[in-house]
Amino acid sequence: MSQPRNKSKANSKNNKSSPTENPVKPTNGAGLGANNQKLDDLAPNVEDSAGEFLSTNQGIRVNDNQNSLKAGDRGPTLIEDFIFREKMTHFDHERIPERVVHARGTAAHGYFQVYESMAEYTRAHFLQDPSLQTPVFVRFSTVVGSRGSTDLARDVRGFAVKFYTQEGNYDLVGNNMPVFFIQDATKFPDLIHAAKPEPHNEMPQAGTAHDTFWDFISLMPESMHMIMWAMSDRAIPRSLRMMEGFGVHTFRFINARGKARFVKFHWKPLLGLHQVVWDEAQKISGKDPDFHRRDLWEAIEDGDFPEWELGVQIVEEKDEHSFPFDLLDATKIIPEELVPVRRIGRLTLNRNVENFFAETEQVAFHTGNIVPGIDFTNDPLLQGRLFSYLDTQLLRLGGPNFHEIPINRPVTPVHNNQRDGFMRQTINRGQTSYDPNSLRGGCPFQAGMDMSGFVSYAEKIDAQKVRQRSASFFDHFSQATLFYRSQSQAEQNHIVRALRFELGKVGTPPIRERMLGLLAQVDTDLANRVATGLGLNVPKKLEKPMNMSVPADADPRKFQPKRNGEELEPSPALRMVDNPNFPLKSIKTRKIAFLVADGFNEASVMDMKMALMKAGAKAMTVAPRLGVLTGAGDETLNADFSFSTGASVLFDAVYVPDGQASVSALQAGPEAVDFLREAYQHCKTIAAHGVGVQLLENAGLGESMADAGLIAARDGDARTLSENFIIGIARHRHWEREVML
Ligand code: HDE
């Protein structure tokens, strides 16, 4: 059922709408689900067949949905069967083109609330009033894989936020990494063609570990900073709820007096920053390719609403040129040590979608959707995106009326002279569809600034029309080095391993060597370690010419990557392990596997379960079989998983409770021991109580081992043990276990 929403009086013949009426209403836009203006807006479009008769799309009730109409019960189907034809035709047309990038995604509803008025910096209405809750729809995604690909691919994650503000839709279409591979939008099709499955054999799916990607990258020194991020653990998040988001480009804030400042946007997750291990990621891709999607869905269903704080880095216009990099260059960050991130509000996701296709698939983000008080800069990557997003929606959603699809329409009224086109829903009343007009008293009117009319920032531009990259963009290595040197030892090891994996999958030796040459520009130790894994030597010199983004007729000798000479201090804000921005060590929403079988000790299970639940974690039982398990004292417990449906990679930590019969049953097969060994290998916290310790020993993980993440207590109660267990889990992983060659 679809209803046109704009039954607005403003479109009526006797237009009473006054040009002095401000669209900004004092009411709250959202609330904890109950009072969310966007959800109210979607409600008339929600269909629910509970208690209803089956009908055709024309509303005719169907008597037989089992058989097509035939000439005789063994005869041919008749073309007259309108019920069959309608059903089959609709089915044949169910698919729309998937997104050319970011095809794999998942989304949820929620709201945003600013902590205090930002009026000093921006006139954006949704950033003025701390009591206002602005509805949002957020879609997370991977970039390279197709719609059905695994969530755990090594990849950048999209973090796209649509704010349904009182002044229209504002889209902050960001990623979970603050920089990008390229500096100019015209290189985007090249980058994506190189990263996607190779065109001759459509392999590999959802991964960059192949020749064409590294061929391209090895010739693109400007990518090196982003490559460091993409090879880091940021590319394999533990959960979409535990990753940062970034607007990437420098934008502008403009206040009511017209004063502009530069701004970079950040999303800081309240659950902290966490990753999985690459081996784990690959196994999760087989055990549960929907791991991230499921994690987000379940957290919201359970009431564990994910939250992020919106952070801004604000730079005065006069300081534009005071950094050792260009603010318009999307391959650079502003280190937080140079310009602190001020946290200005909170995003909460509290409602799953009703229908994946209608909402998650049909949502159309566009960097060009901005509201008064926010504006663009001349970042050439952003400028290209401003064209691409609208263009891509026209194809993907089939025409110019995709803004009318319920998930895309704003909560503010839409009045203009745009008309017709495929799938038009709005019934525009009246004789006129042009401006100026007198027949309609000039409606719809232009809005003054005091009526929330959008006015572009009047930037002064006096320049030659050139196809040229600014020389201020040519330092491609300083920040790559900064990133690598800011990582913890464990994270540096992971970058080395990731590069060994990715380049190890490259079949063309000169590509590997060229990459080593580039890595040596970032950090010689990094290059040497990667080279060791590949059985190669680091080339003495950088292979030339590198692509320095110059036209055919330019002299390549004049354009070489360079360092600006300034060594930037390592920035702890860039690492995931012990990042000072995330001091809170919480185990909230973490999943803990309890390995149990019949004969478990009830107190050992319940005490630990209660302690974990109190700390906000989720205890789940994994047993040799599904069904009801009986404890030593005849109390029963349901197995949440069997060894065939559960796997250690799906949990954050493992506990083996006391109970002789239970432990003996677990020892009878190889699964429990394998489960523990794998959890250990992935640096997870493991605890065992009473005879449960035997199982650890059986797995070769004796309690004598000096390891903060291995907690064994033969005696005492599980309550005492639980304190250490919780501290261990809160550390997330025990990286000191990793052996690096
Ligand atoms: Fe995108 N990008 N992009 N991108 N992007 C798309 O738009 C594009 C870039 C990002 O959940 C497409 O609707 C160009 C940076 C996200 O629906 C397309 C360039 C950043 C999403 C497109 C970039 C992003 C997209 C494909 C280089 C981080 C998914 C489908 C100039 C700041 C949004 C679509 C969703 C999607 C073009 C680079 C983020 C083709 C040309 C940098 C999160 O329009």
Tab-separated table of N, CA and C in Angstrom, residues 607-608 611 689 716-724:
chain	number	residue	atom	x	y	z
A	607	ASP	N	26.830	-19.048	38.549
A	607	ASP	CA	27.579	-17.938	39.163
A	607	ASP	C	28.303	-17.131	38.092
A	608	MET	N	28.938	-17.863	37.186
A	608	MET	CA	29.672	-17.162	36.129
A	608	MET	C	28.699	-16.420	35.211
A	611	ALA	N	27.509	-13.232	36.849
A	611	ALA	CA	28.562	-12.202	36.899
A	611	ALA	C	28.747	-11.559	35.528
A	689	HIS	N	36.991	-23.706	35.365
A	689	HIS	CA	36.707	-23.835	36.796
A	689	HIS	C	36.675	-25.317	37.175
A	716	GLY	N	37.791	-23.058	44.778
A	716	GLY	CA	37.086	-21.784	44.961
A	716	GLY	C	35.830	-21.746	44.116
A	717	ASP	N	35.066	-20.647	44.292
A	717	ASP	CA	33.827	-20.594	43.505
A	717	ASP	C	34.023	-19.759	42.245
A	718	ALA	N	33.077	-19.923	41.340
A	718	ALA	CA	33.196	-19.266	40.037
A	718	ALA	C	33.090	-17.758	40.161
A	719	ARG	N	32.518	-17.301	41.286
A	719	ARG	CA	32.345	-15.854	41.443
A	719	ARG	C	33.699	-15.133	41.523
A	720	THR	N	34.625	-15.735	42.278
A	720	THR	CA	35.956	-15.125	42.415
A	720	THR	C	36.663	-15.147	41.060
A	721	LEU	N	36.521	-16.270	40.392
A	721	LEU	CA	37.140	-16.439	39.089
A	721	LEU	C	36.615	-15.401	38.092
A	722	SER	N	35.335	-15.087	38.240
A	722	SER	CA	34.699	-14.231	37.236
A	722	SER	C	35.329	-12.840	37.164
A	723	GLU	N	35.822	-12.354	38.307
A	723	GLU	CA	36.412	-11.003	38.286
A	723	GLU	C	37.585	-10.941	37.312
A	724	ASN	N	38.454	-11.932	37.420
A	724	ASN	CA	39.615	-11.953	36.523
A	724	ASN	C	39.201	-12.209	35.083
